[in-house]
Amino acid sequence: MRALAWHGKHDVRVDTVSDPEIVNDRDCIIKVTSTAICGSDLHLYDGYIPTMQAGDVLGHEFMGEVVEVGARSTLKKGQRVVVPFTIACGSCYHCGKHQYSACDNGLPSDNQDIAQTLYGQPMSGLFGYSHMTGGYSGGQAEYVRVPFSDVGPIVIPDGVPDDKVLFLSDILPTGWQAAEYAGIEPGDTVAVWGCGPVGLFAVQSAFLMGAERVIAIDHFPKRLELARRFGAEVINFTETGVYEALMEMTGGIGPDAVIDAVGLEAHGFFVDNVVDQIKASTFLGTDRIHAIRQAILACRKGGRVSMPAVYGGFVDKFPLGAFMEKGLTLKTGQTHVQHYMPALLNAIMEGKIETEFLISHHMPLEQAPHGYKMFKDHQDEYTKVVLQP
């Protein structure tokens, strides 16, 4: 089959690779009909996430048709499904608490030592996202093996187009969880750093959860316009000081809750960000954390910090003193996708959540390397690329 494989920093290629096979009786094989390039895929493309190997098949946002099932799979051939990017068993201690991204069994045993060394404990497996998350082949391919298919995939009703439901795989539940983790109360003012896909879904979700005001922060005009479409006030950080603007907009109090939807590759010509970039380029640091620093300093005393954004390693000059002295609360983590999928599918079907607005480009799988380059270099124009094998 054809699949997009990682071969190094800024080097992804569509290769011919082996077809997937049923390995466990809970597996299924799906024929991919749509698969998207995610902002966190760019962290792999830019070489920030460790334990990638040449030939690894990328992609964790995908859906398709079931073509083969193991003996214990609950799916049937011919069903259309969206697959969560987290791989979870459904029966361990953490899955029992609906904490699917913390599953104890999603990682193969021979990969668990990698994550344990880096992070203290292994997390769940992820599709197409390095060997510390299992080394699983991803969904930017013609076919994919889906472990624990009796737990993860959600069946899509006939007649519903892929574009409408594809983002149930990752970014929609991630934006929703981000707003939920912000502890939004009716009347709150919520500030969202980053108007990429997750940030825009967090804006929608915050309003649905009762926020009175949402302030979206970015520098790409089209992204800011999309945030305005959902009722957000906006700050262009290249034109306005973010902290000063937020203080003025909130009467000097600060937002009740802040959401970092930017992550380890923060943009902007700021002193701390430039220093972070130099340290990353000279292997003295890993992540650029300007957005989360700014969010913590701007949040009101006693407020809540939600961090759906991806960070991969160690950070420098984290404002721990401000975090403690202001009495803030932080919630973060990979998304418990399986927990949110059913309710969010219903919300889409009822017209409460928009999804298709985000897609700017469709491409065949063979153009995936071009799609990655454009998504990285032209983020204002390429808001979301959907590949169709």
Coordinates of C-alpha atoms in Angstrom, one line a residue:
M1 CA 0.0 0.0 0.0
R2 CA 0.9 3.7 -0.2
A3 CA 1.6 5.6 3.0
L4 CA 3.3 8.8 4.1
A5 CA 6.6 8.0 5.9
W6 CA 8.9 10.1 8.0
H7 CA 12.6 10.1 7.0
G8 CA 13.9 13.1 9.0
K9 CA 13.4 16.7 9.7
H10 CA 11.3 18.3 6.9
D11 CA 11.6 15.0 4.9
V12 CA 8.4 13.1 4.5
R13 CA 7.7 10.8 1.5
V14 CA 4.9 8.7 0.1
D15 CA 6.3 5.2 0.1
T16 CA 5.1 1.7 -0.8
V17 CA 5.0 -0.2 2.5
S18 CA 3.6 -3.5 3.7
D19 CA -0.2 -3.9 4.1
P20 CA -1.4 -4.1 7.7
E21 CA -2.6 -7.4 9.1
I22 CA -4.7 -8.5 12.0
V23 CA -2.3 -9.2 14.9
N24 CA -4.7 -9.4 17.9
D25 CA -8.3 -10.7 17.8
R26 CA -9.5 -7.2 19.0
D27 CA -8.0 -5.6 15.9
C28 CA -9.7 -4.3 12.8
I29 CA -8.3 -3.1 9.4
I30 CA -9.8 0.0 7.9
K31 CA -9.5 1.4 4.4
V32 CA -8.8 5.1 5.0
T33 CA -11.2 7.5 3.2
S34 CA -10.0 10.8 4.9
T35 CA -7.0 11.7 7.0
A36 CA -5.9 15.2 8.1
I37 CA -2.5 16.8 8.8
C38 CA -2.5 18.0 12.4
G39 CA -0.7 20.8 14.0
S40 CA 1.1 18.4 16.3
D41 CA 2.3 16.5 13.1
L42 CA 4.4 19.5 12.5
H43 CA 6.3 18.9 15.7
L44 CA 7.4 15.6 14.1
Y45 CA 8.0 17.3 10.8
D46 CA 10.2 19.9 12.5
G47 CA 12.1 17.2 14.4
Y48 CA 11.1 18.2 18.0
I49 CA 9.6 14.9 19.1
P50 CA 12.2 12.2 20.0
T51 CA 12.2 8.4 19.1
M52 CA 11.1 8.8 15.5
Q53 CA 12.6 6.3 13.1
A54 CA 13.0 6.6 9.3
G55 CA 10.1 4.9 7.6
D56 CA 7.6 5.5 10.4
V57 CA 4.1 6.0 8.9
L58 CA 2.6 9.3 10.1
G59 CA -1.0 10.5 10.8
H60 CA -3.4 10.3 13.7
E61 CA -6.5 12.0 12.4
F62 CA -8.3 9.5 10.2
M63 CA -11.5 7.6 9.4
G64 CA -12.6 5.0 6.9
E65 CA -14.4 1.8 6.1
V66 CA -13.9 -1.4 8.0
V67 CA -12.6 -4.1 5.7
E68 CA -11.4 -6.8 8.1
V69 CA -12.1 -7.6 11.7
G70 CA -10.6 -9.8 14.4
A71 CA -12.7 -12.4 16.2
R72 CA -13.4 -10.1 19.2
S73 CA -13.9 -6.9 17.3
T74 CA -17.4 -5.4 17.7
L75 CA -17.2 -3.8 14.3
K76 CA -18.6 -5.2 11.1
K77 CA -17.2 -5.1 7.6
G78 CA -18.5 -2.1 5.6
Q79 CA -19.1 0.2 8.6
R80 CA -17.7 3.7 8.4
V81 CA -15.8 4.7 11.5
V82 CA -13.8 7.6 13.0
V83 CA -10.8 6.4 14.9
P84 CA -9.6 8.2 18.1
F85 CA -5.9 9.1 18.0
T86 CA -5.4 7.6 21.5
I87 CA -5.0 3.8 21.6
A88 CA -6.7 2.4 24.8
C89 CA -7.7 -1.0 26.1
G90 CA -10.9 0.1 27.8
S91 CA -10.4 -2.2 30.9
C92 CA -7.4 -1.0 32.8
Y93 CA -7.4 1.2 36.0
H94 CA -7.2 4.5 34.0
C95 CA -9.7 3.4 31.3
G96 CA -12.1 2.6 34.1
K97 CA -11.9 6.3 35.1
H98 CA -12.4 7.3 31.4
Q99 CA -8.8 8.5 31.3
Y100 CA -8.1 6.8 28.0
S101 CA -5.0 8.8 27.2
A102 CA -3.4 7.3 30.4
C103 CA -4.2 3.7 29.4
D104 CA -1.7 1.2 30.9
N105 CA -2.0 -1.3 27.9
G106 CA -2.0 1.0 24.9
L107 CA 1.7 0.8 24.6
P108 CA 3.4 -2.5 23.6
S109 CA 5.5 -3.7 26.5
D110 CA 8.8 -3.3 24.6
N111 CA 8.0 0.5 24.2
Q112 CA 7.0 1.3 27.7
D113 CA 10.6 1.8 29.0
I114 CA 11.1 4.7 26.6
A115 CA 8.2 6.7 27.9
Q116 CA 8.9 5.7 31.5
T117 CA 12.5 7.0 31.2
L118 CA 11.3 10.3 29.6
Y119 CA 8.2 11.0 31.6
G120 CA 8.2 8.8 34.7
Q121 CA 5.3 6.6 33.5
P122 CA 4.2 5.4 30.1
M123 CA 1.1 7.0 28.5
S124 CA -1.3 5.4 26.1
G125 CA -0.4 4.5 22.6
L126 CA -0.9 7.0 19.8
F127 CA -1.1 6.4 16.0
G128 CA 1.8 7.6 14.0
Y129 CA 3.5 9.5 16.7
S130 CA 7.0 8.1 17.6
H131 CA 8.1 5.0 19.3
M132 CA 7.7 6.4 22.8
T133 CA 3.9 6.3 22.1
G134 CA 4.1 2.7 20.7
G135 CA 5.6 3.0 17.2
Y136 CA 2.1 2.4 15.7
S137 CA 1.7 3.0 12.0
G138 CA -0.5 6.0 11.4
G139 CA -3.5 6.9 9.3
Q140 CA -1.9 8.9 6.4
A141 CA -2.1 5.7 4.5
E142 CA -4.4 3.6 2.4
Y143 CA -5.0 1.1 5.2
V144 CA -4.5 1.0 9.0
R145 CA -4.5 -1.6 11.7
V146 CA -6.6 -0.4 14.6
P147 CA -5.9 -2.1 17.9
F148 CA -8.7 -2.4 20.5
S149 CA -11.3 -1.8 17.8
D150 CA -14.0 -2.8 20.3
V151 CA -13.2 0.3 22.4
G152 CA -12.0 3.1 20.1
P153 CA -13.7 3.7 16.8
I154 CA -17.2 5.3 16.6
V155 CA -19.6 4.2 13.8
I156 CA -20.8 7.0 11.6
P157 CA -24.4 7.0 10.2
D158 CA -24.8 6.6 6.5
G159 CA -25.0 9.7 4.5
V160 CA -22.9 11.9 6.8
P161 CA -19.9 13.3 4.8
D162 CA -16.4 12.6 6.1
D163 CA -15.6 16.3 6.4
K164 CA -18.3 16.7 8.9
V165 CA -17.1 14.1 11.4
L166 CA -13.4 13.5 10.6
F167 CA -12.3 15.9 13.4
L168 CA -13.9 13.7 16.1
S169 CA -10.6 11.8 15.8
D170 CA -8.6 14.4 17.7
I171 CA -9.0 18.2 17.4
L172 CA -12.7 18.6 18.2
P173 CA -12.5 16.5 21.4
T174 CA -9.2 18.2 22.2
G175 CA -10.8 21.7 21.9
W176 CA -13.7 20.5 24.0
Q177 CA -11.6 19.0 26.7
A178 CA -9.5 22.2 26.7
A179 CA -12.6 24.2 27.5
E180 CA -13.8 21.7 30.1
Y181 CA -10.4 21.8 31.8
A182 CA -10.7 25.6 32.0
G183 CA -13.6 25.1 34.4
I184 CA -15.7 27.6 32.6
E185 CA -18.6 29.1 34.6
P186 CA -21.5 31.2 33.3
G187 CA -20.3 34.7 32.7
D188 CA -16.6 33.9 32.5
T189 CA -14.1 35.7 30.3
V190 CA -11.8 33.1 28.6
A191 CA -8.6 33.9 26.7
V192 CA -7.4 31.4 24.1
W193 CA -3.8 31.5 22.8
G194 CA -3.7 30.2 19.3
C195 CA -6.4 30.1 16.6
G196 CA -5.3 27.0 14.9
P197 CA -7.8 24.1 14.8
V198 CA -7.7 23.2 18.5
G199 CA -7.9 26.9 19.5
L200 CA -10.9 27.5 17.2
F201 CA -12.8 24.4 18.6
A202 CA -11.9 25.6 22.1
V203 CA -13.5 29.0 21.2
Q204 CA -16.7 27.3 20.1
S205 CA -16.7 25.0 23.1
A206 CA -16.1 27.8 25.6
F207 CA -19.2 29.6 24.4
L208 CA -21.3 26.4 24.5
M209 CA -20.2 25.9 28.1
G210 CA -21.4 29.3 29.1
A211 CA -18.5 31.8 28.7
E212 CA -19.7 35.3 28.3
R213 CA -16.6 36.5 26.5
V214 CA -13.9 34.7 24.6
I215 CA -10.7 36.6 23.6
A216 CA -8.7 34.8 20.9
I217 CA -5.0 35.6 20.4
D218 CA -3.0 35.0 17.2
H219 CA -1.3 36.8 14.4
F220 CA -2.8 35.2 11.3
P221 CA -5.6 37.4 9.9
K222 CA -7.7 34.5 8.5
R223 CA -7.5 32.6 11.8
L224 CA -8.5 35.7 13.7
E225 CA -11.5 36.2 11.4
L226 CA -12.6 32.6 11.9
A227 CA -12.5 33.2 15.7
R228 CA -14.6 36.4 15.2
R229 CA -17.1 34.2 13.3
F230 CA -17.9 32.4 16.5
G231 CA -18.2 35.5 18.5
A232 CA -14.7 35.9 19.9
E233 CA -13.0 39.2 20.5
V234 CA -9.5 39.1 19.0
I235 CA -5.9 40.3 19.7
N236 CA -3.3 40.3 17.0
F237 CA -0.1 40.0 19.0
T238 CA 2.1 41.6 16.3
E239 CA 0.0 44.8 16.7
T240 CA -0.9 44.9 20.3
G241 CA 0.8 43.9 23.6
V242 CA -1.2 40.9 24.8
Y243 CA -0.9 41.4 28.5
E244 CA -1.7 45.1 28.3
A245 CA -4.7 44.4 26.0
L246 CA -6.1 41.7 28.3
M247 CA -5.8 43.9 31.4
E248 CA -7.6 46.7 29.6
M249 CA -10.3 44.4 28.3
T250 CA -10.9 42.9 31.8
G251 CA -10.7 46.0 33.9
G252 CA -7.3 45.1 35.3
I253 CA -8.5 41.7 36.7
G254 CA -7.4 39.3 33.9
P255 CA -9.3 36.5 32.3
D256 CA -11.1 34.0 34.5
A257 CA -9.6 31.1 32.5
V258 CA -6.8 30.9 29.9
I259 CA -6.2 28.2 27.3
D260 CA -2.8 27.5 25.7
A261 CA -3.5 26.0 22.3
V262 CA 0.0 26.9 20.9
G263 CA 2.5 24.5 22.5
L264 CA 6.2 24.0 22.1
E265 CA 6.7 25.9 18.8
A266 CA 5.5 29.3 19.9
H267 CA 5.9 32.1 17.3
G268 CA 6.7 35.8 17.8
F269 CA 9.8 38.0 18.2
F270 CA 9.9 38.3 22.0
V271 CA 13.0 38.2 24.1
D272 CA 12.0 35.0 25.9
N273 CA 11.0 33.3 22.7
V274 CA 14.2 34.2 20.9
V275 CA 16.2 32.8 23.8
D276 CA 14.1 29.6 23.7
Q277 CA 14.7 29.2 20.0
I278 CA 18.5 29.7 20.4
K279 CA 18.5 27.1 23.2
A280 CA 16.5 24.6 21.1
S281 CA 18.8 25.1 18.1
T282 CA 21.9 24.5 20.2
F283 CA 20.4 21.5 22.1
L284 CA 20.4 23.4 25.4
G285 CA 16.6 23.2 25.6
T286 CA 13.6 21.6 23.8
D287 CA 10.4 23.6 24.0
R288 CA 9.5 27.2 23.3
I289 CA 7.0 28.1 26.0
H290 CA 6.2 31.8 25.4
A291 CA 2.5 31.2 25.1
I292 CA 2.1 29.4 28.5
R293 CA 4.3 31.9 30.2
Q294 CA 2.1 34.7 28.9
A295 CA -1.1 32.9 29.8
I296 CA 0.0 32.4 33.4
L297 CA 1.0 36.0 33.8
A298 CA -2.3 37.3 32.3
C299 CA -4.7 35.0 34.1
R300 CA -6.6 36.5 37.0
K301 CA -5.6 35.5 40.6
G302 CA -7.4 32.3 41.5
G303 CA -8.0 31.6 37.8
R304 CA -7.7 28.4 35.8
V305 CA -5.1 27.4 33.2
S306 CA -5.9 24.8 30.6
M307 CA -3.1 23.5 28.4
P308 CA -4.2 21.2 25.5
A309 CA -1.1 22.2 23.6
V310 CA 1.7 19.7 23.0
Y311 CA 5.0 20.0 25.0
G312 CA 7.7 17.4 24.6
G313 CA 10.5 17.9 27.0
F314 CA 12.1 20.3 29.5
V315 CA 11.4 24.0 29.7
D316 CA 13.3 27.0 31.0
K317 CA 12.1 30.0 33.0
F318 CA 8.7 28.6 33.7
P319 CA 6.9 31.2 35.9
L320 CA 6.4 28.9 38.8
G321 CA 6.4 31.8 41.3
A322 CA 3.6 33.6 39.5
F323 CA 1.7 30.3 39.2
M324 CA 1.9 29.7 43.0
E325 CA 1.5 33.3 44.2
K326 CA -1.6 33.8 42.1
G327 CA -3.2 30.5 43.3
L328 CA -3.8 29.2 39.8
T329 CA -5.0 25.7 38.8
L330 CA -3.5 23.9 35.8
K331 CA -5.1 21.0 33.9
T332 CA -3.4 19.4 30.9
G333 CA -2.8 16.1 29.1
Q334 CA -3.5 14.2 25.9
T335 CA -7.2 14.0 25.1
H336 CA -9.5 11.2 26.4
V337 CA -11.0 11.1 22.9
Q338 CA -13.1 7.9 23.5
H339 CA -14.9 9.6 26.4
Y340 CA -16.1 12.6 24.3
M341 CA -16.8 11.1 20.9
P342 CA -20.5 10.0 21.4
A343 CA -21.7 13.3 22.8
L344 CA -19.7 15.4 20.2
L345 CA -21.1 13.3 17.4
N346 CA -24.6 14.1 18.6
A347 CA -23.7 17.8 18.9
I348 CA -22.5 17.8 15.2
M349 CA -25.6 16.0 14.0
E350 CA -27.8 18.5 15.9
G351 CA -26.0 21.4 14.4
K352 CA -24.6 22.7 17.7
I353 CA -20.9 22.5 16.5
E354 CA -19.5 23.5 13.2
T355 CA -16.6 21.5 11.7
E356 CA -16.3 21.9 7.9
F357 CA -15.4 25.6 8.1
L358 CA -11.9 24.6 9.1
I359 CA -11.0 22.7 5.9
S360 CA -9.1 24.9 3.4
H361 CA -7.6 22.2 1.2
H362 CA -8.2 18.7 0.0
M363 CA -5.4 16.7 -1.5
P364 CA -4.7 13.2 -2.7
L365 CA -2.3 11.2 -0.4
E366 CA 0.4 11.5 -3.1
Q367 CA 0.6 15.2 -2.5
A368 CA 1.1 14.9 1.3
P369 CA 4.7 16.1 1.3
H370 CA 3.5 19.3 -0.4
G371 CA 0.6 19.5 2.1
Y372 CA 3.0 19.4 5.0
K373 CA 5.2 22.1 3.6
M374 CA 2.2 24.4 2.9
F375 CA 0.6 23.8 6.2
K376 CA 3.9 24.7 7.9
D377 CA 4.8 27.7 5.8
H378 CA 1.4 29.2 5.0
Q379 CA -0.7 28.6 8.1
D380 CA -3.0 31.5 7.4
E381 CA -4.1 30.1 4.1
Y382 CA -3.8 26.4 4.9
T383 CA -6.0 26.2 8.0
K384 CA -6.5 22.5 7.6
V385 CA -5.4 20.0 5.0
V386 CA -7.4 16.8 4.4
L387 CA -5.7 14.0 2.5
Q388 CA -7.8 11.4 0.6
P389 CA -6.0 8.1 -0.2

